[in-house]
GROMACS .gro file of C-alpha atoms in nm:
model
  333
    1MET     CA    1  22.074   1.093  -1.287
    2ASP     CA    2  22.380   0.998  -1.082
    3ARG     CA    3  22.669   1.048  -1.328
    4THR     CA    4  22.901   0.837  -1.114
    5LYS     CA    5  22.695   0.527  -1.195
    6LYS     CA    6  22.788   0.305  -1.487
    7VAL     CA    7  22.563   0.342  -1.789
    8LYS     CA    8  22.421  -0.001  -1.866
    9ARG     CA    9  22.247  -0.151  -2.168
   10ILE     CA   10  21.935  -0.310  -2.024
   11LEU     CA   11  21.695  -0.554  -2.188
   12VAL     CA   12  21.328  -0.527  -2.089
   13THR     CA   13  21.110  -0.806  -2.229
   14GLY     CA   14  20.746  -0.707  -2.249
   15GLY     CA   15  20.877  -0.351  -2.260
   16ALA     CA   16  20.577  -0.208  -2.446
   17GLY     CA   17  20.333  -0.350  -2.194
   18PHE     CA   18  20.172  -0.190  -1.891
   19LEU     CA   19  20.458  -0.236  -1.645
   20GLY     CA   20  20.736  -0.265  -1.903
   21SER     CA   21  20.673   0.076  -2.057
   22HIS     CA   22  20.694   0.247  -1.718
   23LEU     CA   23  21.013   0.056  -1.639
   24CYS     CA   24  21.171   0.155  -1.973
   25LYS     CA   25  21.097   0.520  -1.897
   26LYS     CA   26  21.251   0.498  -1.549
   27LEU     CA   27  21.569   0.332  -1.679
   28LEU     CA   28  21.605   0.595  -1.954
   29THR     CA   29  21.559   0.871  -1.698
   30GLU     CA   30  21.855   0.726  -1.510
   31GLY     CA   31  22.066   0.753  -1.825
   32HIS     CA   32  22.079   0.386  -1.923
   33GLU     CA   33  22.039   0.240  -2.270
   34VAL     CA   34  21.722   0.033  -2.303
   35LEU     CA   35  21.644  -0.247  -2.545
   36CYS     CA   36  21.268  -0.292  -2.538
   37VAL     CA   37  21.154  -0.632  -2.669
   38ASP     CA   38  20.785  -0.705  -2.726
   39ASN     CA   39  20.573  -0.915  -2.961
   40PHE     CA   40  20.278  -0.672  -2.919
   41PHE     CA   41  20.026  -0.935  -2.816
   42THR     CA   42  19.920  -0.713  -2.525
   43GLY     CA   43  20.188  -0.442  -2.547
   44ARG     CA   44  20.109  -0.124  -2.741
   45ARG     CA   45  20.321   0.125  -2.931
   46GLN     CA   46  20.127   0.407  -2.769
   47ASN     CA   47  20.277   0.311  -2.432
   48ILE     CA   48  20.631   0.377  -2.560
   49HIS     CA   49  20.552   0.646  -2.818
   50SER     CA   50  20.716   0.918  -2.608
   51LEU     CA   51  21.036   0.711  -2.582
   52LEU     CA   52  21.093   0.641  -2.951
   53ASP     CA   53  21.293   0.959  -3.016
   54ASN     CA   54  21.528   0.894  -2.724
   55LYS     CA   55  21.869   0.800  -2.864
   56ASN     CA   56  21.917   0.551  -2.578
   57PHE     CA   57  21.597   0.362  -2.658
   58GLU     CA   58  21.575   0.074  -2.905
   59LEU     CA   59  21.262  -0.125  -2.992
   60LEU     CA   60  21.276  -0.483  -3.118
   61ARG     CA   61  20.965  -0.680  -3.215
   62HIS     CA   62  21.033  -1.034  -3.097
   63ASP     CA   63  20.860  -1.327  -2.923
   64ILE     CA   64  21.078  -1.461  -2.640
   65THR     CA   65  20.958  -1.816  -2.700
   66PHE     CA   66  21.225  -1.796  -2.972
   67PRO     CA   67  21.593  -1.746  -2.881
   68LEU     CA   68  21.728  -1.392  -2.872
   69TYR     CA   69  22.092  -1.310  -2.939
   70VAL     CA   70  22.182  -0.964  -2.811
   71GLU     CA   71  22.452  -0.805  -2.594
   72VAL     CA   72  22.321  -0.645  -2.274
   73ASP     CA   73  22.425  -0.587  -1.913
   74GLU     CA   74  22.098  -0.677  -1.734
   75ILE     CA   75  21.764  -0.838  -1.812
   76TYR     CA   76  21.420  -0.760  -1.673
   77ASN     CA   77  21.191  -1.043  -1.786
   78LEU     CA   78  20.839  -0.901  -1.785
   79ALA     CA   79  20.699  -1.069  -2.098
   80CYS     CA   80  20.367  -1.249  -2.044
   81PRO     CA   81  19.998  -1.153  -2.066
   82ALA     CA   82  19.885  -1.087  -1.709
   83SER     CA   83  19.505  -1.057  -1.713
   84PRO     CA   84  19.268  -1.357  -1.741
   85VAL     CA   85  19.108  -1.216  -2.058
   86HIS     CA   86  19.444  -1.220  -2.235
   87TYR     CA   87  19.623  -1.519  -2.086
   88GLN     CA   88  19.319  -1.746  -2.131
   89PHE     CA   89  19.281  -1.643  -2.497
   90ASP     CA   90  19.573  -1.870  -2.591
   91PRO     CA   91  19.662  -2.070  -2.278
   92VAL     CA   92  19.925  -2.285  -2.452
   93GLN     CA   93  20.110  -1.976  -2.572
   94THR     CA   94  20.081  -1.823  -2.223
   95THR     CA   95  20.252  -2.127  -2.071
   96LYS     CA   96  20.518  -2.124  -2.343
   97THR     CA   97  20.588  -1.755  -2.281
   98SER     CA   98  20.644  -1.820  -1.910
   99VAL     CA   99  20.840  -2.144  -1.944
  100VAL     CA  100  21.018  -2.141  -2.282
  101GLY     CA  101  21.063  -1.764  -2.254
  102ALA     CA  102  21.229  -1.808  -1.914
  103ILE     CA  103  21.462  -2.075  -2.056
  104ASN     CA  104  21.564  -1.845  -2.342
  105MET     CA  105  21.623  -1.544  -2.118
  106LEU     CA  106  21.809  -1.747  -1.856
  107GLY     CA  107  22.024  -1.896  -2.131
  108LEU     CA  108  22.108  -1.545  -2.247
  109ALA     CA  109  22.192  -1.437  -1.891
  110LYS     CA  110  22.410  -1.746  -1.847
  111ARG     CA  111  22.602  -1.680  -2.171
  112LEU     CA  112  22.657  -1.313  -2.088
  113LYS     CA  113  22.720  -1.373  -1.715
  114ILE     CA  114  22.469  -1.104  -1.617
  115LYS     CA  115  22.189  -1.078  -1.364
  116ILE     CA  116  21.827  -1.127  -1.457
  117LEU     CA  117  21.502  -1.030  -1.283
  118GLN     CA  118  21.188  -1.239  -1.318
  119ALA     CA  119  20.852  -1.066  -1.285
  120SER     CA  120  20.661  -1.342  -1.113
  121THR     CA  121  20.316  -1.301  -0.963
  122SER     CA  122  20.105  -1.335  -0.653
  123GLU     CA  123  19.905  -1.589  -0.856
  124VAL     CA  124  20.168  -1.847  -0.756
  125TYR     CA  125  19.985  -1.850  -0.420
  126GLY     CA  126  19.657  -1.949  -0.591
  127ASP     CA  127  19.353  -1.927  -0.363
  128PRO     CA  128  19.559  -1.892  -0.044
  129SER     CA  129  19.490  -2.078   0.278
  130ILE     CA  130  19.707  -1.835   0.479
  131HIS     CA  131  19.660  -1.460   0.503
  132PRO     CA  132  19.850  -1.241   0.437
  133GLN     CA  133  20.076  -1.433   0.199
  134THR     CA  134  20.444  -1.469   0.290
  135GLU     CA  135  20.716  -1.576   0.048
  136SER     CA  136  20.755  -1.904   0.238
  137TYR     CA  137  20.397  -2.009   0.157
  138TRP     CA  138  20.390  -2.275  -0.118
  139GLY     CA  139  20.046  -2.188  -0.247
  140ASN     CA  140  19.713  -2.352  -0.322
  141VAL     CA  141  19.693  -2.374  -0.702
  142ASN     CA  142  19.469  -2.586  -0.925
  143PRO     CA  143  19.718  -2.726  -1.182
  144ILE     CA  144  19.450  -2.816  -1.440
  145GLY     CA  145  19.207  -2.524  -1.409
  146PRO     CA  146  19.144  -2.238  -1.652
  147ARG     CA  147  19.393  -2.012  -1.471
  148ALA     CA  148  19.668  -2.275  -1.457
  149CYS     CA  149  19.836  -2.163  -1.780
  150TYR     CA  150  19.937  -1.844  -1.600
  151ASP     CA  151  19.964  -1.966  -1.240
  152GLU     CA  152  20.162  -2.280  -1.314
  153GLY     CA  153  20.357  -2.116  -1.595
  154LYS     CA  154  20.488  -1.858  -1.351
  155ARG     CA  155  20.554  -2.122  -1.085
  156CYS     CA  156  20.758  -2.325  -1.334
  157ALA     CA  157  20.947  -2.009  -1.438
  158GLU     CA  158  21.046  -1.958  -1.074
  159THR     CA  159  21.168  -2.319  -1.061
  160LEU     CA  160  21.382  -2.260  -1.370
  161PHE     CA  161  21.528  -1.941  -1.225
  162PHE     CA  162  21.639  -2.110  -0.905
  163ASP     CA  163  21.772  -2.417  -1.089
  164TYR     CA  164  21.977  -2.197  -1.323
  165HIS     CA  165  22.104  -2.015  -1.014
  166ARG     CA  166  22.203  -2.337  -0.834
  167GLN     CA  167  22.331  -2.527  -1.135
  168ASN     CA  168  22.487  -2.249  -1.346
  169ASN     CA  169  22.549  -1.973  -1.089
  170VAL     CA  170  22.324  -1.727  -1.276
  171GLU     CA  171  22.256  -1.419  -1.065
  172ILE     CA  172  21.877  -1.405  -1.029
  173LYS     CA  173  21.617  -1.172  -0.880
  174VAL     CA  174  21.261  -1.302  -0.842
  175VAL     CA  175  20.976  -1.066  -0.756
  176ARG     CA  176  20.618  -1.169  -0.690
  177ILE     CA  177  20.399  -0.886  -0.816
  178PHE     CA  178  20.061  -0.825  -0.651
  179ASN     CA  179  19.769  -0.644  -0.816
  180THR     CA  180  19.900  -0.332  -0.989
  181TYR     CA  181  19.709  -0.056  -1.167
  182GLY     CA  182  19.762   0.281  -1.331
  183PRO     CA  183  19.820   0.452  -1.668
  184HIS     CA  184  19.904   0.233  -1.969
  185MET     CA  185  19.650  -0.034  -1.878
  186GLN     CA  186  19.435  -0.124  -2.176
  187LEU     CA  187  19.069  -0.029  -2.210
  188ASN     CA  188  18.985  -0.400  -2.241
  189ASP     CA  189  19.247  -0.514  -1.991
  190GLY     CA  190  19.000  -0.737  -1.810
  191ARG     CA  191  19.138  -0.676  -1.462
  192VAL     CA  192  18.916  -0.543  -1.190
  193VAL     CA  193  19.041  -0.182  -1.166
  194SER     CA  194  19.022  -0.115  -1.539
  195ASN     CA  195  18.688  -0.298  -1.566
  196PHE     CA  196  18.529  -0.094  -1.288
  197ILE     CA  197  18.669   0.237  -1.418
  198MET     CA  198  18.546   0.175  -1.772
  199GLN     CA  199  18.201   0.068  -1.651
  200ALA     CA  200  18.177   0.373  -1.423
  201LEU     CA  201  18.284   0.619  -1.695
  202ARG     CA  202  18.018   0.476  -1.926
  203ASN     CA  203  17.754   0.467  -1.648
  204ASP     CA  204  17.717   0.094  -1.708
  205SER     CA  205  17.645  -0.151  -1.429
  206ILE     CA  206  17.959  -0.238  -1.237
  207THR     CA  207  17.984  -0.615  -1.240
  208ILE     CA  208  18.115  -0.772  -0.921
  209PHE     CA  209  18.182  -1.145  -0.927
  210GLY     CA  210  18.067  -1.317  -0.610
  211ASP     CA  211  17.917  -1.118  -0.324
  212GLY     CA  212  18.186  -0.850  -0.328
  213SER     CA  213  18.350  -0.964  -0.006
  214GLN     CA  214  18.661  -1.107  -0.174
  215THR     CA  215  18.964  -0.885  -0.123
  216ARG     CA  216  19.261  -0.755  -0.318
  217SER     CA  217  19.552  -0.520  -0.240
  218PHE     CA  218  19.618  -0.261  -0.510
  219CYS     CA  219  19.962  -0.115  -0.581
  220TYR     CA  220  20.001   0.193  -0.800
  221VAL     CA  221  20.235   0.137  -1.095
  222GLU     CA  222  20.487   0.403  -0.987
  223ASP     CA  223  20.542   0.224  -0.655
  224MET     CA  224  20.567  -0.114  -0.828
  225ILE     CA  225  20.836   0.002  -1.071
  226ASP     CA  226  21.033   0.146  -0.780
  227GLY     CA  227  21.015  -0.193  -0.609
  228LEU     CA  228  21.133  -0.382  -0.918
  229HIS     CA  229  21.424  -0.144  -0.963
  230LYS     CA  230  21.527  -0.166  -0.597
  231MET     CA  231  21.522  -0.545  -0.621
  232MET     CA  232  21.746  -0.544  -0.930
  233GLU     CA  233  21.992  -0.312  -0.754
  234SER     CA  234  21.990  -0.513  -0.428
  235ASP     CA  235  22.270  -0.719  -0.277
  236LYS     CA  236  22.379  -1.020  -0.484
  237ASP     CA  237  22.271  -1.265  -0.213
  238LEU     CA  238  21.909  -1.146  -0.224
  239THR     CA  239  21.765  -1.377  -0.491
  240GLY     CA  240  21.405  -1.364  -0.371
  241PRO     CA  241  21.131  -1.442  -0.412
  242VAL     CA  242  21.023  -1.107  -0.271
  243ASN     CA  243  20.663  -0.985  -0.252
  244ILE     CA  244  20.608  -0.641  -0.403
  245GLY     CA  245  20.259  -0.500  -0.352
  246ASN     CA  246  20.046  -0.275  -0.136
  247PRO     CA  247  19.939  -0.449   0.187
  248THR     CA  248  19.632  -0.228   0.233
  249GLU     CA  249  19.336  -0.456   0.164
  250PHE     CA  250  19.001  -0.367   0.006
  251THR     CA  251  18.692  -0.568  -0.080
  252MET     CA  252  18.562  -0.560  -0.436
  253LEU     CA  253  18.255  -0.377  -0.311
  254GLU     CA  254  18.471  -0.107  -0.147
  255LEU     CA  255  18.670  -0.065  -0.469
  256ALA     CA  256  18.354  -0.026  -0.677
  257GLU     CA  257  18.211   0.232  -0.437
  258LYS     CA  258  18.536   0.435  -0.442
  259ILE     CA  259  18.542   0.443  -0.821
  260ILE     CA  260  18.175   0.544  -0.842
  261LYS     CA  261  18.242   0.826  -0.598
  262ILE     CA  262  18.554   0.959  -0.775
  263THR     CA  263  18.398   0.945  -1.123
  264GLY     CA  264  18.059   1.076  -1.011
  265SER     CA  265  17.910   0.785  -1.203
  266LYS     CA  266  17.545   0.682  -1.206
  267SER     CA  267  17.645   0.316  -1.227
  268GLN     CA  268  17.465   0.055  -1.021
  269ILE     CA  269  17.633  -0.258  -0.888
  270ALA     CA  270  17.543  -0.597  -1.038
  271PHE     CA  271  17.653  -0.925  -0.882
  272MET     CA  272  17.757  -1.224  -1.095
  273GLU     CA  273  17.876  -1.576  -1.034
  274LEU     CA  274  18.237  -1.607  -0.914
  275PRO     CA  275  18.467  -1.760  -1.181
  276GLN     CA  276  18.638  -2.093  -1.116
  277ASP     CA  277  18.953  -2.077  -0.899
  278ASP     CA  278  18.919  -1.701  -0.841
  279PRO     CA  279  19.109  -1.623  -0.516
  280LYS     CA  280  18.889  -1.511  -0.226
  281GLN     CA  281  19.160  -1.296  -0.069
  282ARG     CA  282  19.496  -1.155  -0.162
  283LYS     CA  283  19.730  -0.948   0.056
  284PRO     CA  284  20.110  -0.940   0.052
  285ASP     CA  285  20.333  -0.965   0.353
  286ILE     CA  286  20.606  -0.716   0.253
  287THR     CA  287  20.834  -0.760   0.554
  288ILE     CA  288  21.126  -0.878   0.337
  289ALA     CA  289  21.086  -0.589   0.092
  290LYS     CA  290  21.082  -0.339   0.380
  291LYS     CA  291  21.384  -0.489   0.554
  292ASN     CA  292  21.607  -0.570   0.257
  293LEU     CA  293  21.503  -0.313  -0.004
  294GLY     CA  294  21.383  -0.026   0.212
  295TRP     CA  295  21.069  -0.035  -0.003
  296THR     CA  296  20.713   0.049   0.090
  297PRO     CA  297  20.435   0.184  -0.133
  298ASN     CA  298  20.369   0.557  -0.105
  299ILE     CA  299  20.061   0.623  -0.320
  300ASP     CA  300  19.724   0.546  -0.160
  301LEU     CA  301  19.430   0.401  -0.349
  302GLU     CA  302  19.234   0.727  -0.376
  303LEU     CA  303  19.521   0.916  -0.540
  304GLY     CA  304  19.614   0.623  -0.764
  305LEU     CA  305  19.255   0.576  -0.879
  306THR     CA  306  19.221   0.949  -0.952
  307ARG     CA  307  19.530   0.941  -1.175
  308SER     CA  308  19.411   0.622  -1.344
  309ILE     CA  309  19.064   0.759  -1.411
  310GLU     CA  310  19.215   1.070  -1.572
  311TYR     CA  311  19.421   0.844  -1.800
  312PHE     CA  312  19.119   0.633  -1.901
  313GLU     CA  313  18.909   0.944  -1.966
  314LYS     CA  314  19.175   1.066  -2.208
  315LEU     CA  315  19.192   0.726  -2.379
  316ILE     CA  316  18.816   0.723  -2.430
  317PHE     CA  317  18.821   1.080  -2.563
  318ASP     CA  318  19.107   1.004  -2.806
  319LYS     CA  319  18.930   0.689  -2.925
  320THR     CA  320  18.605   0.879  -2.976
  321VAL     CA  321  18.782   1.153  -3.175
  322LYS     CA  322  18.951   0.891  -3.391
  323ASN     CA  323  18.628   0.701  -3.459
  324ASN     CA  324  18.443   1.020  -3.549
  325SER     CA  325  18.712   1.158  -3.778
  326SER     CA  326  18.731   1.087  -4.150
  327LYS     CA  327  19.012   1.333  -4.220
  328ILE     CA  328  19.279   1.271  -3.958
  329ASN     CA  329  19.469   0.946  -3.904
  330TYR     CA  330  19.524   0.909  -3.532
  331GLU     CA  331  19.761   0.648  -3.390
  332ARG     CA  332  19.577   0.334  -3.290
  333VAL     CA  333  19.474   0.316  -2.925
   0.00000   0.00000   0.00000
């Protein structure tokens, strides 16, 4: 910790989620006070269990679709389910979290005259017609499809951020997050890395949608959190949007084969029909992040997957112990 820096009270919405919990830990490590807000739809207490005894950490159960009246110095707005399994479970609530939640958090930032970071997504690009995707690309999104609650919700949130900036002079930071993975993902997360790892660890068939040629770029969570933090600390004139993700591209088939190799799994690969509006390719152009933030990802896929697999193995073991025990009450996974 740099003791010359001002200690800030920082609000992290979605702070008990996958990314939010890692961000809370980083901010605490730097000596800041953290107010973690989560409604626990996808967030879990286990993710922040190690932080609860920290005197600088405060947990508040709250849904940001309702107004929040607190006093803070900065806001990271990460609240929103991010995997299709979760955001399609209640699509209306997903849209409300992105849109109404953004209005509430921007209103708070306006009242307090503080800066606010929006965790947007590469999904704003939809099924892209340019490759790799630059921040100037407007996207190719189906506004009435099954993914629209998330895609269009995040696009509208970006609109609100820039309108609050232009109309009310709110200091904003908008980051477009590309596929991220690592510890604190849920067993039933529904995203491709967690799905493949769980299937491999159980020696089940690894289900690939389509022919396996569609691509994604995978960023390890530690690198992602570093990018979010660098963006928040950047020059006032850098509003974004800024792509944060790993530009190294892999096909779904390559990802499955890597996970089978690392786990030593006996899993076979099974091909299934591609879901509606599923992007065929996804790769960030991170030129702006490199130039303006000095940020590039450092952890390659093999190392990141190894760490993630170790985490999932422990989760499975803990869950098995809990289910087989009649004497000990373990915390819910």
